[in-house]
PDB file of C-alpha atoms in Angstrom:
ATOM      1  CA  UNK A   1       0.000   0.000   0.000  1.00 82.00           C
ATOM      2  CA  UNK A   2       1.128   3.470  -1.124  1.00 91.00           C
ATOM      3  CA  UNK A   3       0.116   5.965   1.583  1.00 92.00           C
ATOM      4  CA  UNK A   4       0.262  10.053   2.144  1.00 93.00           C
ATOM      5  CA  UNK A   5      -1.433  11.967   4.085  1.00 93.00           C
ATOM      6  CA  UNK A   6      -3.968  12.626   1.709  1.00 95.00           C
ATOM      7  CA  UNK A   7      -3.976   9.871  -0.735  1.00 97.00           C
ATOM      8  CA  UNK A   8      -3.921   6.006  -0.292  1.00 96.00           C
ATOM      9  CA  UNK A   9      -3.483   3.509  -3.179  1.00 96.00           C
ATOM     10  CA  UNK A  10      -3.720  -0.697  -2.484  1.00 97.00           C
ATOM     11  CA  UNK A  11      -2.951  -3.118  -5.089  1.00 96.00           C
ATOM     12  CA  UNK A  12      -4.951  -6.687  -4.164  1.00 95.00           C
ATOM     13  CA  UNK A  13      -4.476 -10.164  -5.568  1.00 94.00           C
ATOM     14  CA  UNK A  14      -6.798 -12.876  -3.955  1.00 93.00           C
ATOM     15  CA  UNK A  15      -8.302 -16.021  -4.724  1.00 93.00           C
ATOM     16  CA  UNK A  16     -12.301 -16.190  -4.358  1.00 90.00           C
ATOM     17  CA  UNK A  17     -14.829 -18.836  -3.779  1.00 92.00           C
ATOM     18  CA  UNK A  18     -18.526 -18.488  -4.440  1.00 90.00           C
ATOM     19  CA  UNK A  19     -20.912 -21.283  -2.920  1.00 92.00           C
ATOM     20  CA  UNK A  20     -24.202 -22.426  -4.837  1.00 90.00           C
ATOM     21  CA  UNK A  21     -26.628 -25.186  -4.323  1.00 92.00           C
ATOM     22  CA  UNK A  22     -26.851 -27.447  -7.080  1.00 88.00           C
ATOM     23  CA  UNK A  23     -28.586 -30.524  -7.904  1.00 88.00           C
ATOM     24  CA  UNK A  24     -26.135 -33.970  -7.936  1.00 87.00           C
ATOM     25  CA  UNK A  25     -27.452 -37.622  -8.403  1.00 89.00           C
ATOM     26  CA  UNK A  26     -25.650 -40.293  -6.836  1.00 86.00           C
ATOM     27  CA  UNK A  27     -26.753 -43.750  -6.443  1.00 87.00           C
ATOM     28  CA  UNK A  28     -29.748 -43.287  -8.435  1.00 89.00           C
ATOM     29  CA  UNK A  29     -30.814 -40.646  -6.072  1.00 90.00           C
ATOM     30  CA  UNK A  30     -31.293 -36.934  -6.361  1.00 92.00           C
ATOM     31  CA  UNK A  31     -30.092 -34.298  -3.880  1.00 92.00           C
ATOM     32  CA  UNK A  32     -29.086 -30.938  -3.508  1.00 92.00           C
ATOM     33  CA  UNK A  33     -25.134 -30.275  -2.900  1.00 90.00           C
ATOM     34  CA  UNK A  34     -23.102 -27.155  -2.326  1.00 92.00           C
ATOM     35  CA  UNK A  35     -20.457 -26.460  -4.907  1.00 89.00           C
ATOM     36  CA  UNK A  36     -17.479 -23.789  -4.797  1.00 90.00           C
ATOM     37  CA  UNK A  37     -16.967 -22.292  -7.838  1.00 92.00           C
ATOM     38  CA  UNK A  38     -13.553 -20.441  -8.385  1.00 94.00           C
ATOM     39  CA  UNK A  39     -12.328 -17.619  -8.934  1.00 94.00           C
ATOM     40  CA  UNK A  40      -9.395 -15.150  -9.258  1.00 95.00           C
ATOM     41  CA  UNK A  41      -9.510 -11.341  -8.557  1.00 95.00           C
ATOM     42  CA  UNK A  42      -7.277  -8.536  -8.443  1.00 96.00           C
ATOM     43  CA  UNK A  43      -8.192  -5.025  -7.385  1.00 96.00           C
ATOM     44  CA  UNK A  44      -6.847  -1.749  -7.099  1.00 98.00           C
ATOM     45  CA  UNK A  45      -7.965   1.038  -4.298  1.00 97.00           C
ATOM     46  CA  UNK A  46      -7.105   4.281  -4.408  1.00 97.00           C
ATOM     47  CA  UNK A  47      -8.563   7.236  -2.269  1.00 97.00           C
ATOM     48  CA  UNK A  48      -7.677  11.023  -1.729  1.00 97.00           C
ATOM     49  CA  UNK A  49      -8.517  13.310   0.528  1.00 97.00           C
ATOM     50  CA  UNK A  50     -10.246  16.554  -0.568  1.00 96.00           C
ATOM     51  CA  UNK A  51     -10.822  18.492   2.461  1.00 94.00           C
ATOM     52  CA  UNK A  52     -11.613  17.497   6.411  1.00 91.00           C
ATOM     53  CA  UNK A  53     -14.604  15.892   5.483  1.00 94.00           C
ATOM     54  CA  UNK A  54     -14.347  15.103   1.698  1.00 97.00           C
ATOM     55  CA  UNK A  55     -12.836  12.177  -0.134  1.00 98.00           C
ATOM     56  CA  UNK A  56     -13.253  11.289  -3.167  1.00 98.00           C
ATOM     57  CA  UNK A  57     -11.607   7.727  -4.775  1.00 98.00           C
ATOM     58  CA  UNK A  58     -11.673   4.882  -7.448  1.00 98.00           C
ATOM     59  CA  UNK A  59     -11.706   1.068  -7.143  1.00 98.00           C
ATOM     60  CA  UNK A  60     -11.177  -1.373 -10.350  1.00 98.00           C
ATOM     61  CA  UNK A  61     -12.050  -4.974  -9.635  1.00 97.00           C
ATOM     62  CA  UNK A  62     -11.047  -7.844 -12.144  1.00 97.00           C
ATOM     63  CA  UNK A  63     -12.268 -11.368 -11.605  1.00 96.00           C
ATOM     64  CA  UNK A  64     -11.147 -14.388 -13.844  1.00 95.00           C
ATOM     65  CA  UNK A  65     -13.600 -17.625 -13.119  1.00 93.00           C
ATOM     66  CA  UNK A  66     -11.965 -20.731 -13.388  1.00 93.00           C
ATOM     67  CA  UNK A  67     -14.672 -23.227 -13.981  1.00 88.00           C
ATOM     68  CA  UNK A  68     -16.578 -23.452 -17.493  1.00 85.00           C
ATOM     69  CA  UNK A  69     -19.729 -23.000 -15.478  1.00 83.00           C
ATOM     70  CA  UNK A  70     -19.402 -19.379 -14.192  1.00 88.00           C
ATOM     71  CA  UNK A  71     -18.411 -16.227 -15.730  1.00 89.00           C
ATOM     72  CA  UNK A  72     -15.237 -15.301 -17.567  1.00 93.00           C
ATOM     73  CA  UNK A  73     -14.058 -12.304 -17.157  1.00 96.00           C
ATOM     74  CA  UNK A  74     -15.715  -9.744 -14.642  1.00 96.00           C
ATOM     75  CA  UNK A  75     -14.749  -6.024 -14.877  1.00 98.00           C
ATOM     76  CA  UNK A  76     -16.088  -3.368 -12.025  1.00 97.00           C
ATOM     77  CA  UNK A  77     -15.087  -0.195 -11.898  1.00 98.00           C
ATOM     78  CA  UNK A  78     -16.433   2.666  -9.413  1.00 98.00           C
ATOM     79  CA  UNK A  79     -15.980   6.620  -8.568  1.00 98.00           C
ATOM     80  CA  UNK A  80     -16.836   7.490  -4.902  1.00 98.00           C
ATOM     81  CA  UNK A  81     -17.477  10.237  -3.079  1.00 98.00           C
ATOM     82  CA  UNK A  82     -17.823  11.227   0.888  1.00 97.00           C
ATOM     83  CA  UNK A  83     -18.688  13.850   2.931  1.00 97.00           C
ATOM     84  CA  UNK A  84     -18.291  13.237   6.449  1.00 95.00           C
ATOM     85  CA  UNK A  85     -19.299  13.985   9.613  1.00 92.00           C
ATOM     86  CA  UNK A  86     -21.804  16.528   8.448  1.00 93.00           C
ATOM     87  CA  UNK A  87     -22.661  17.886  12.033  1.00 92.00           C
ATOM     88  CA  UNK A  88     -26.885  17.794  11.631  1.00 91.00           C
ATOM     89  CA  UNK A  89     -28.307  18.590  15.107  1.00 88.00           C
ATOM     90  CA  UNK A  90     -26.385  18.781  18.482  1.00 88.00           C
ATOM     91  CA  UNK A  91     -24.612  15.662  18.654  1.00 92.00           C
ATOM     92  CA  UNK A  92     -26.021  14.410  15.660  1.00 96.00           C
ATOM     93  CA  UNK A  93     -24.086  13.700  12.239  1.00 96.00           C
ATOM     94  CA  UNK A  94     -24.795  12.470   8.234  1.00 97.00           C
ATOM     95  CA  UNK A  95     -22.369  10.908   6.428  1.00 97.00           C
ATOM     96  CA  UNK A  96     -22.927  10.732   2.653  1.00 98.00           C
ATOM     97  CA  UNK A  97     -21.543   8.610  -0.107  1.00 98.00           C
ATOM     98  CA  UNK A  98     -22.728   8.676  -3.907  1.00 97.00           C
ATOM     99  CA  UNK A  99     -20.799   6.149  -6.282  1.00 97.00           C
ATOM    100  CA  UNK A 100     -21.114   5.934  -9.738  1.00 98.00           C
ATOM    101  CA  UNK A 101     -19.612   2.418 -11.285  1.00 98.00           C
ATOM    102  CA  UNK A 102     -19.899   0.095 -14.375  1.00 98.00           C
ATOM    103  CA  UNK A 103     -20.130  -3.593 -14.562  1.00 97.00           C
ATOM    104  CA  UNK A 104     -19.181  -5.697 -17.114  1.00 97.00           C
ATOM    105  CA  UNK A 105     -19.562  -9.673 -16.648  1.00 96.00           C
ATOM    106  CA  UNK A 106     -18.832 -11.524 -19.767  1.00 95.00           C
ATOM    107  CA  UNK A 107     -20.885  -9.884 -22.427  1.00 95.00           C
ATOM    108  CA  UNK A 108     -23.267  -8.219 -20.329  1.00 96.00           C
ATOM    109  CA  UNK A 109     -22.638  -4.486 -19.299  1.00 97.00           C
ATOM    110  CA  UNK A 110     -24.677  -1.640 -16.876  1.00 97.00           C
ATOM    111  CA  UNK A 111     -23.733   1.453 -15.376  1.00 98.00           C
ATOM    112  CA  UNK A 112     -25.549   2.256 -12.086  1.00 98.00           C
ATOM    113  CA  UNK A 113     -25.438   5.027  -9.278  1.00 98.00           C
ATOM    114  CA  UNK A 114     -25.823   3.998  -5.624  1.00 98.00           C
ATOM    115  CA  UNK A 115     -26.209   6.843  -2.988  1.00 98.00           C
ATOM    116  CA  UNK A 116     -26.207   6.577   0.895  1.00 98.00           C
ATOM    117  CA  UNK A 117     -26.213   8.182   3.909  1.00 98.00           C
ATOM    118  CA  UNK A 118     -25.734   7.320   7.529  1.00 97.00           C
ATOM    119  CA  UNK A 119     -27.229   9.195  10.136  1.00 97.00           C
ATOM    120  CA  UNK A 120     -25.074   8.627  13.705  1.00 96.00           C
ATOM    121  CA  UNK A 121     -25.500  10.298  17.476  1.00 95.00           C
ATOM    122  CA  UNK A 122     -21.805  10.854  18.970  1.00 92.00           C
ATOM    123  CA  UNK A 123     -21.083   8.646  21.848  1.00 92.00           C
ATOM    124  CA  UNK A 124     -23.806   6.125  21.038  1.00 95.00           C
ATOM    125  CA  UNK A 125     -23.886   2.382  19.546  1.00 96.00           C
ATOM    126  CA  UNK A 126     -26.398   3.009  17.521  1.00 97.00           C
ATOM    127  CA  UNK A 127     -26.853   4.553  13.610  1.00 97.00           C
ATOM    128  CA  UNK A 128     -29.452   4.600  11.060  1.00 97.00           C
ATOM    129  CA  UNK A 129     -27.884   3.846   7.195  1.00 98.00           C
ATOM    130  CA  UNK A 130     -30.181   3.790   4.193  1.00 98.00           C
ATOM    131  CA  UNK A 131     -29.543   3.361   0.327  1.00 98.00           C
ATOM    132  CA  UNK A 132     -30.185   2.718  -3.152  1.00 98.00           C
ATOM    133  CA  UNK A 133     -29.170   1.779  -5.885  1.00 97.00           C
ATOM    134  CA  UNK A 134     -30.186   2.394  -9.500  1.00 97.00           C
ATOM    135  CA  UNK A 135     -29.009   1.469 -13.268  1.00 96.00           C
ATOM    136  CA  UNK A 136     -29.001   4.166 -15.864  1.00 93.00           C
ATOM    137  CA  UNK A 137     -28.889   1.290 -18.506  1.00 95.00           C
ATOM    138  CA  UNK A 138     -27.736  -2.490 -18.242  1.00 95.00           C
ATOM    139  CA  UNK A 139     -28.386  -5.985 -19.522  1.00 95.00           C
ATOM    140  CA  UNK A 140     -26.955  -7.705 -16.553  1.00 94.00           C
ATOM    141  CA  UNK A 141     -29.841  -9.586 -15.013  1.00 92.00           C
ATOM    142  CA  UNK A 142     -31.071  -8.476 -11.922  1.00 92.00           C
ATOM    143  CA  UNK A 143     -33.265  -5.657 -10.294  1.00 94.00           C
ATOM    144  CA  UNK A 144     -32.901  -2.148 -12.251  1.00 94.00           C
ATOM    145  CA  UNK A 145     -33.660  -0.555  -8.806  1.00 96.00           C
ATOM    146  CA  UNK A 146     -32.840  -1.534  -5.062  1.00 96.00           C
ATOM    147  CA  UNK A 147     -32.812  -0.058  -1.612  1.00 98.00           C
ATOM    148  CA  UNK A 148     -32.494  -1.083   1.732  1.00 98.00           C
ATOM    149  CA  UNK A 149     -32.830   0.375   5.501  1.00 98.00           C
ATOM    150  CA  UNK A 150     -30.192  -0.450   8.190  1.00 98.00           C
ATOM    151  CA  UNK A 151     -29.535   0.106  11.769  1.00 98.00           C
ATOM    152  CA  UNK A 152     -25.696  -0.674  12.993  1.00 96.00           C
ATOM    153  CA  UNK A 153     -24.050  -1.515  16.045  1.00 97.00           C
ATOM    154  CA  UNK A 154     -20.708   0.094  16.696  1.00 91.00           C
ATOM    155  CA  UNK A 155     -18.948  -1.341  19.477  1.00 85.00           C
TER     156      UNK A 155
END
């Protein structure tokens, strides 16, 4: 990892596993089975530091599948943004992040944006995070629009 005090770039190699359920016959006889399907991935990470509060950053993923039965080739690549610490009320604070990113699996492509904030009381366990997550245009399968509500535990 290359580091300064305002910029941070990571260079990752890393084999990956992905579990499914699949069907296998043995003996005559039908039953499910969990197979690992294999994969290798490099990334690279790279994040600078605007102001106090503001980052901004990039992230490339590549992922090589090794079996005939998953994907190929797997590109992702992502621009971030985040503004920290926002102080909201008293001792109340927002974080929000916005990411833009592409996706590319084989011959399928989609470019999406995902915003989300985090709402978070100083001095206490508990935050609120919420986000979504919308394609401007794809043909990867999957939902075109998704969202989802969290609460976190910081200990």
């Amino acid at each position: 990892m290359l580091q300064t005090e305002r910029f941070r770039l990571g260079v990752v190699l890393s084999p990956v596993l992905s579990f499914i359920t699949s069907s296998v016959t043995e003996d005559d006889v039908q039953r499910d089975a969990i197979e690992a399907r294999r994969f290798i991935g490099g990334q690279v990470l790279s994040d600078y530091s605007l102001a106090k509060n503001l980052n901004a950053g990039m992230h490339y993923l590549y992922s090589r599948g090794i079996e005939e039965s998953t994907f190929r080739n797997m590109h992702f690549i992502r621009f971030t943004t985040r503004l920290s610490n926002i102080a909201v009320l008293d001792e109340w604070t927002v974080t929000l992040n916005s990411q833009v990113y592409y996706l590319r699996i084989d011959e399928k492509e989609g470019a999406y944006f995902s915003p989300s904030a985090v709402l978070a009381k100083r001095g206490f366990p508990f935050s609120l995070s919420a986000m979504i997550n919308r394609a401007f245009r794809t043909d990867v399968p999957g939902d075109t629009f998704l969202w989802s509500a969290s609460v976190i535990y910081s200990y």
